[in-house]
PDB file of N, CA and C in Angstrom:
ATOM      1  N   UNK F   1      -4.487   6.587  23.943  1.00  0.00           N
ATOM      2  CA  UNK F   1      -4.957   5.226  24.059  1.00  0.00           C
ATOM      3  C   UNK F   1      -6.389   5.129  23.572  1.00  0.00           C
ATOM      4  N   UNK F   2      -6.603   3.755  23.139  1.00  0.00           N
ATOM      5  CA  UNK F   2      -7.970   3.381  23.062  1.00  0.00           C
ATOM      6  C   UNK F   2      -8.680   2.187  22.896  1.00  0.00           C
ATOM      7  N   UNK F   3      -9.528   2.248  23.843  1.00  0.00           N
ATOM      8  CA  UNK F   3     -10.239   0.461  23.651  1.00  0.00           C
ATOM      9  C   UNK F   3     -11.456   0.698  23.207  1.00  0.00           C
ATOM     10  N   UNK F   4     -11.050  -0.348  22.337  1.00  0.00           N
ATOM     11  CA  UNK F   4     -12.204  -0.619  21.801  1.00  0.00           C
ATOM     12  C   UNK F   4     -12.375  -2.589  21.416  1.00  0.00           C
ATOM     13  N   UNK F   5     -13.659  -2.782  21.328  1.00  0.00           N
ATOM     14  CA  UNK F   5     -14.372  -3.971  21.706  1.00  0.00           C
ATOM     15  C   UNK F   5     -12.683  -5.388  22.322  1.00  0.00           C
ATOM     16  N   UNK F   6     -12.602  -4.704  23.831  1.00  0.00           N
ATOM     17  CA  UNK F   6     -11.952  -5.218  24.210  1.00  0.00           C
ATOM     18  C   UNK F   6     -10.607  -5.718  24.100  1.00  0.00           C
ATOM     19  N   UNK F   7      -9.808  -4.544  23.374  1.00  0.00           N
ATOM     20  CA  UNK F   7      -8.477  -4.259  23.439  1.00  0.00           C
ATOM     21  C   UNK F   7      -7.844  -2.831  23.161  1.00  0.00           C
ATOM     22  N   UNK F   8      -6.715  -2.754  24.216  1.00  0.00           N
ATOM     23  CA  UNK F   8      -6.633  -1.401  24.521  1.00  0.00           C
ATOM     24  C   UNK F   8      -5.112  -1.094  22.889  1.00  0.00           C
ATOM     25  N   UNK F   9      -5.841  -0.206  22.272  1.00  0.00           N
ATOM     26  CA  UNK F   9      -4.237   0.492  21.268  1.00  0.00           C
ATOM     27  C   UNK F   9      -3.627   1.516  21.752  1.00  0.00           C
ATOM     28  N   UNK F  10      -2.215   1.176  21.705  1.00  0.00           N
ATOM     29  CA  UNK F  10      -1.538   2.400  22.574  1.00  0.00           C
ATOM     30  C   UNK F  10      -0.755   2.867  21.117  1.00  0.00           C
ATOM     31  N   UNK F  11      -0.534   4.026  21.015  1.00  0.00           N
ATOM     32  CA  UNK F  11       0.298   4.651  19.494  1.00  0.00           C
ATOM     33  C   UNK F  11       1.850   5.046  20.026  1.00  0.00           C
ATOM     34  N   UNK F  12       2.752   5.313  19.088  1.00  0.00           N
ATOM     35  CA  UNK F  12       3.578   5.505  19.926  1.00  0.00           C
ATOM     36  C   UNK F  12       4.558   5.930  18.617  1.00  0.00           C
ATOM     37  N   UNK F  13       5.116   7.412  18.784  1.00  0.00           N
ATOM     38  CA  UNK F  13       5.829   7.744  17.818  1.00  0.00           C
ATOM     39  C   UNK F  13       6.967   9.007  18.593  1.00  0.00           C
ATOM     40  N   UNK F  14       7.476   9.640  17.609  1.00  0.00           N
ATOM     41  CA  UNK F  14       8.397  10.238  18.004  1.00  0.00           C
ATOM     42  C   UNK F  14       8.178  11.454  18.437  1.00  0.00           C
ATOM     43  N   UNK F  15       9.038  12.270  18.782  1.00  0.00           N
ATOM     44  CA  UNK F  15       9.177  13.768  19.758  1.00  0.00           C
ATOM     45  C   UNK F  15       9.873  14.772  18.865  1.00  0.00           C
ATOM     46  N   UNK F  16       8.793  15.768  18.006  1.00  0.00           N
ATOM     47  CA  UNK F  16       9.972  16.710  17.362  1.00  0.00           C
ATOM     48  C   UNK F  16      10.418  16.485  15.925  1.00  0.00           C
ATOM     49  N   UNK F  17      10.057  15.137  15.129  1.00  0.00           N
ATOM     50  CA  UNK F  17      10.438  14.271  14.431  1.00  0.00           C
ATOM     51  C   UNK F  17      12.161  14.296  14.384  1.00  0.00           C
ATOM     52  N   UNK F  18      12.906  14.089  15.390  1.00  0.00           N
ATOM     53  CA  UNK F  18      14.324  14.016  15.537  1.00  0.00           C
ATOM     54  C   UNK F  18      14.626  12.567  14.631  1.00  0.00           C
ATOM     55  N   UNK F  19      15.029  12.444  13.607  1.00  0.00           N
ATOM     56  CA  UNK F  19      15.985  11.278  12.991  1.00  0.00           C
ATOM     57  C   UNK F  19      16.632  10.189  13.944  1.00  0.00           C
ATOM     58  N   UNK F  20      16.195   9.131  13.787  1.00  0.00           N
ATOM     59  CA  UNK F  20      15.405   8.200  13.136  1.00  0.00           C
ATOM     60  C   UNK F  20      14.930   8.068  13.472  1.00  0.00           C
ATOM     61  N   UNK F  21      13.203   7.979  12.894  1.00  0.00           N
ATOM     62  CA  UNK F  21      11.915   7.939  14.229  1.00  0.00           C
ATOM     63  C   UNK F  21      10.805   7.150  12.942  1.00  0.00           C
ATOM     64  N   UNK F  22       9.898   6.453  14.236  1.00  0.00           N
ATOM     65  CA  UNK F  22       9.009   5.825  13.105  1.00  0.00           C
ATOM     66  C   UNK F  22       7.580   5.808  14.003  1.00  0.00           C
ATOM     67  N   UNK F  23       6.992   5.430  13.779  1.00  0.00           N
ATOM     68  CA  UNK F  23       5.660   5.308  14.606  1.00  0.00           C
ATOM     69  C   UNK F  23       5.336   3.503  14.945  1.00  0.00           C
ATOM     70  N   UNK F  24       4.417   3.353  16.025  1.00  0.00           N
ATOM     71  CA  UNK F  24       3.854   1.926  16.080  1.00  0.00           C
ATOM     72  C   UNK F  24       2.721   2.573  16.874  1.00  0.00           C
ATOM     73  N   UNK F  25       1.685   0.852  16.675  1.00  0.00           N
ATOM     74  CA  UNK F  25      -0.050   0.796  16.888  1.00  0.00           C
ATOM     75  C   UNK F  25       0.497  -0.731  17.826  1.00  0.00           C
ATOM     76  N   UNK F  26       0.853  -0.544  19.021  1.00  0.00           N
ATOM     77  CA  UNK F  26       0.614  -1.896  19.785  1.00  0.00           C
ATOM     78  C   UNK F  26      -0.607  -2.183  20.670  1.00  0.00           C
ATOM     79  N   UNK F  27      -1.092  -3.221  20.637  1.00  0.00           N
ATOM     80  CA  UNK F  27      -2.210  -3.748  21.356  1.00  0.00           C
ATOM     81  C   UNK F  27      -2.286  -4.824  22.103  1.00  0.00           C
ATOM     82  N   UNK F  28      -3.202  -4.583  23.152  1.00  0.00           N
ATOM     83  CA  UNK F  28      -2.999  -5.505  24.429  1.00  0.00           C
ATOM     84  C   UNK F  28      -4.746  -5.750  24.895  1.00  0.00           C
ATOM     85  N   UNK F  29      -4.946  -6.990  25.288  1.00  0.00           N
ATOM     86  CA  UNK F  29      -6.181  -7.418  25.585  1.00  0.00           C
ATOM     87  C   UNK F  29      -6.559  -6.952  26.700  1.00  0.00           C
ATOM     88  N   UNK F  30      -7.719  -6.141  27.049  1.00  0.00           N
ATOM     89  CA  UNK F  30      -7.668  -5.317  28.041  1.00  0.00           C
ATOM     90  C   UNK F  30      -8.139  -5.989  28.913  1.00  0.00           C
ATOM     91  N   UNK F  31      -8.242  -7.489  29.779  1.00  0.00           N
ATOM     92  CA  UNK F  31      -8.640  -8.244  30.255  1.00  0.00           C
ATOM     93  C   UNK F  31      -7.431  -8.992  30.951  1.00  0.00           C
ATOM     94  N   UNK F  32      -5.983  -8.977  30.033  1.00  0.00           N
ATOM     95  CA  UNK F  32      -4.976  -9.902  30.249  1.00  0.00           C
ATOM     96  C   UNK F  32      -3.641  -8.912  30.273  1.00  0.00           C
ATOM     97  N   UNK F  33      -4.044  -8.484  29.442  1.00  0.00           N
ATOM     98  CA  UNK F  33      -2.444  -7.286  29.217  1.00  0.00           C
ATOM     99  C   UNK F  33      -1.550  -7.770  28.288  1.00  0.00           C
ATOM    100  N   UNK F  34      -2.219  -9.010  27.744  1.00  0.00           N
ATOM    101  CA  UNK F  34      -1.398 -10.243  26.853  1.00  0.00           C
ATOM    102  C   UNK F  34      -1.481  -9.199  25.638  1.00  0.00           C
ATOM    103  N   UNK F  35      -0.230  -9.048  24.587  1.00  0.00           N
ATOM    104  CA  UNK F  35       0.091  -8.055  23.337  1.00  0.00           C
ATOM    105  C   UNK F  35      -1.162  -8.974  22.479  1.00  0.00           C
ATOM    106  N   UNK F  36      -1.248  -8.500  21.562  1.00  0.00           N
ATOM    107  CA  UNK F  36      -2.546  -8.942  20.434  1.00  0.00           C
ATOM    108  C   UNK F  36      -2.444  -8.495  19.279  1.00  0.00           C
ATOM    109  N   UNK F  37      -1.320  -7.789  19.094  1.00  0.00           N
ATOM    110  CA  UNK F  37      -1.066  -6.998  17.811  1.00  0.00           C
ATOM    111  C   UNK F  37      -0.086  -6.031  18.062  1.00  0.00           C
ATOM    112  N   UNK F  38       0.440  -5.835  16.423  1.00  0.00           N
ATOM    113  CA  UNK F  38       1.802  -4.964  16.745  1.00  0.00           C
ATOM    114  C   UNK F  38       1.893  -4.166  14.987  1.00  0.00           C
ATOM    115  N   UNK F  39       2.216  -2.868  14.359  1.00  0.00           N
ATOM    116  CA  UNK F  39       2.066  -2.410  13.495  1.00  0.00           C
ATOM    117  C   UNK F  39       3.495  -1.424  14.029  1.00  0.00           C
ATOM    118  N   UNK F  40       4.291  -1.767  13.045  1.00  0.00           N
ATOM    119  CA  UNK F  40       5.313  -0.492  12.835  1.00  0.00           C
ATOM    120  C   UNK F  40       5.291  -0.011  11.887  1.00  0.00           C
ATOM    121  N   UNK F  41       4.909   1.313  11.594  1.00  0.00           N
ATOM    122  CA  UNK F  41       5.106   1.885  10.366  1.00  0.00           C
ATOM    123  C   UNK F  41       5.980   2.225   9.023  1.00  0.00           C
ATOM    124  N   UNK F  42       7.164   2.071   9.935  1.00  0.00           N
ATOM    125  CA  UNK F  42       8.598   1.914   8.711  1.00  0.00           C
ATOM    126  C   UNK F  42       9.161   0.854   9.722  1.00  0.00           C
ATOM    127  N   UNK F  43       9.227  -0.731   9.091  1.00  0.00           N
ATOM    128  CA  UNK F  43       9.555  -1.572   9.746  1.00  0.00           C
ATOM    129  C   UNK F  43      11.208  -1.471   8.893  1.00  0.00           C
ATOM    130  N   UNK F  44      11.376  -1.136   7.664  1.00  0.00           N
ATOM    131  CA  UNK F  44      12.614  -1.132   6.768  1.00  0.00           C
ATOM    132  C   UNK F  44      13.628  -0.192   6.893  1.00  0.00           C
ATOM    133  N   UNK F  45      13.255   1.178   8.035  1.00  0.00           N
ATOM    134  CA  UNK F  45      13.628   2.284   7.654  1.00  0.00           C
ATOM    135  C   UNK F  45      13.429   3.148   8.671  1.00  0.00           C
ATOM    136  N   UNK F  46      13.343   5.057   8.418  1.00  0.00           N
ATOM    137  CA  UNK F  46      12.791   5.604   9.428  1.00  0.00           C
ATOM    138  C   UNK F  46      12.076   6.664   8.460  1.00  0.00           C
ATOM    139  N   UNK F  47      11.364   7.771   9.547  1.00  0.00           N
ATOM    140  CA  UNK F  47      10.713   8.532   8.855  1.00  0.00           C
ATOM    141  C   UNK F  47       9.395   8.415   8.548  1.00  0.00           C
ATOM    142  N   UNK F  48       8.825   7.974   8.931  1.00  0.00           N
ATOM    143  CA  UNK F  48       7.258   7.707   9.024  1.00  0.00           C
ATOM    144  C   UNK F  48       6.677   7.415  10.490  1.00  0.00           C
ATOM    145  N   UNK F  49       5.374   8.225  10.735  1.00  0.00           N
ATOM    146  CA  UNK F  49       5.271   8.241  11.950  1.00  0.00           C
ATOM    147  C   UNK F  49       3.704   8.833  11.788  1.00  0.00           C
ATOM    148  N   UNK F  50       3.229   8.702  13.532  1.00  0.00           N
ATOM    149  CA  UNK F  50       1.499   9.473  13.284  1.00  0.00           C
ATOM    150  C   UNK F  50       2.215  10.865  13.716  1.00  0.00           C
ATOM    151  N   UNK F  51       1.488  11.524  13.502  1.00  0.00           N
ATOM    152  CA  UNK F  51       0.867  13.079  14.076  1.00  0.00           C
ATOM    153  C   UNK F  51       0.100  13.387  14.529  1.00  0.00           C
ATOM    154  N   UNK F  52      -0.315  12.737  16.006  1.00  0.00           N
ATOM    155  CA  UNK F  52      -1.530  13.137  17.062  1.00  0.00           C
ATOM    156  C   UNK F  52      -1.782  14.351  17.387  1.00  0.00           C
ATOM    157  N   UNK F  53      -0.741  15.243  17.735  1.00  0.00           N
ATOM    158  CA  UNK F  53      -1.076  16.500  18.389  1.00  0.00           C
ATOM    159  C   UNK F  53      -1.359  16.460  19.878  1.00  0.00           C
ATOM    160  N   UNK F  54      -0.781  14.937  20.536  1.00  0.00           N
ATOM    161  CA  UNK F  54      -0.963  14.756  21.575  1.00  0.00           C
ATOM    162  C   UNK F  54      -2.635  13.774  22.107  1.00  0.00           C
ATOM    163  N   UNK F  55      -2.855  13.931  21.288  1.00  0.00           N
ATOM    164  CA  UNK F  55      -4.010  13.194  20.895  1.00  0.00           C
ATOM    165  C   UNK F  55      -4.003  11.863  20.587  1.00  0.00           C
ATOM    166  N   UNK F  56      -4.605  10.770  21.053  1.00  0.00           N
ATOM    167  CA  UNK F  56      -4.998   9.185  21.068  1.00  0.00           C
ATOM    168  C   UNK F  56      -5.645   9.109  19.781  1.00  0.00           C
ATOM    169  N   UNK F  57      -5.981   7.383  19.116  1.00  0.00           N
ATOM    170  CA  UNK F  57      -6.691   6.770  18.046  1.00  0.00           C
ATOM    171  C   UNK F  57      -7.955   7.489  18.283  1.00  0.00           C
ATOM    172  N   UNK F  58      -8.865   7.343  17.136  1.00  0.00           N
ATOM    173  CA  UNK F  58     -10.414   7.177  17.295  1.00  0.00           C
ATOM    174  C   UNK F  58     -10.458   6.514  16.659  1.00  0.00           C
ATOM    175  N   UNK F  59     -12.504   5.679  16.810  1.00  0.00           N
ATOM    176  CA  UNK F  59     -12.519   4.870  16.306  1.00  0.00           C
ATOM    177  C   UNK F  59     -14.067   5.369  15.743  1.00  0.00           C
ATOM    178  N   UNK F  60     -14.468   4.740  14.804  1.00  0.00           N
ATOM    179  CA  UNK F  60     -15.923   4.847  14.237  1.00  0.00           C
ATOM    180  C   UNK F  60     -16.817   3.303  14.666  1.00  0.00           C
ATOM    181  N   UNK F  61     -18.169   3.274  14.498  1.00  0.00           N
ATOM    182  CA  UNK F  61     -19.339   2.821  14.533  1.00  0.00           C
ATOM    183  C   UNK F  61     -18.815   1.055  13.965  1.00  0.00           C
ATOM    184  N   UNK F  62     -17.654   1.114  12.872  1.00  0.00           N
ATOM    185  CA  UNK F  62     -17.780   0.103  11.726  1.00  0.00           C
ATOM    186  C   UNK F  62     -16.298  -0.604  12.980  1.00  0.00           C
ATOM    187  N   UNK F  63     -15.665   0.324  13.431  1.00  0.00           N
ATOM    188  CA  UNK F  63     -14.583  -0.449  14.550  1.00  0.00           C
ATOM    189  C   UNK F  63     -13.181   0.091  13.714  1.00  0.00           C
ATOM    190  N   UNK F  64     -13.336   0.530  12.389  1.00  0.00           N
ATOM    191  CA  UNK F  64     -12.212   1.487  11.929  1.00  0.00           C
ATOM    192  C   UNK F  64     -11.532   2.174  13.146  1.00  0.00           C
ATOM    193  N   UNK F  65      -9.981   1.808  12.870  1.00  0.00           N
ATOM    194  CA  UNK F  65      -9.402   3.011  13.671  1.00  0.00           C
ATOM    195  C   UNK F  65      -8.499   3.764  12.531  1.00  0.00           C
ATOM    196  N   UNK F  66      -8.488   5.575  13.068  1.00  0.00           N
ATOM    197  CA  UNK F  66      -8.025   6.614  12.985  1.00  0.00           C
ATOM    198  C   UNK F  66      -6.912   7.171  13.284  1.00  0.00           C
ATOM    199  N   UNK F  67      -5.499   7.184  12.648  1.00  0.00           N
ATOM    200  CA  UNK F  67      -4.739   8.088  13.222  1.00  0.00           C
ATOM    201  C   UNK F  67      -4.386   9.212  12.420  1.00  0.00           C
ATOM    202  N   UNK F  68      -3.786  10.012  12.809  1.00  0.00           N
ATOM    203  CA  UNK F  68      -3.391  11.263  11.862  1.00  0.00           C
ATOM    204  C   UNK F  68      -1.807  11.114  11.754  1.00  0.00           C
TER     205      UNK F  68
END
């Protein structure tokens, strides 16, 4: 997870990369819990996904976020 300037991104991908798996970046206003955004990575398909390592977003100085 990670908040930043007042909304929390939760990542969310697969286990193992077992077929059919895709990744998503959903976000929620960390004030309301109200969604605020939504990113699936293969919205057409499967097979695309992050690779955290168990590991959450980062973010830089500019508000860029990071996944692997």
């Amino acid at each position: 997870m990670l908040l930043l300037n007042g909304v929390v991104y939760t990542t969310w991908t697969s286990h193992c990369d077992i077929r059919p798996y895709t990744g998503w970046i959903i976000s929620y206003d960390q004030n309301t819990l109200a969604q605020v955004s939504v990113l699936n990575t293969t919205p057409n398909g499967n097979s695309g996904a992050f690779w955290m390592s168990g590991a959450g977003p980062a973010a830089d100085a500019n508000a860029n976020i990071y996944v692997l």
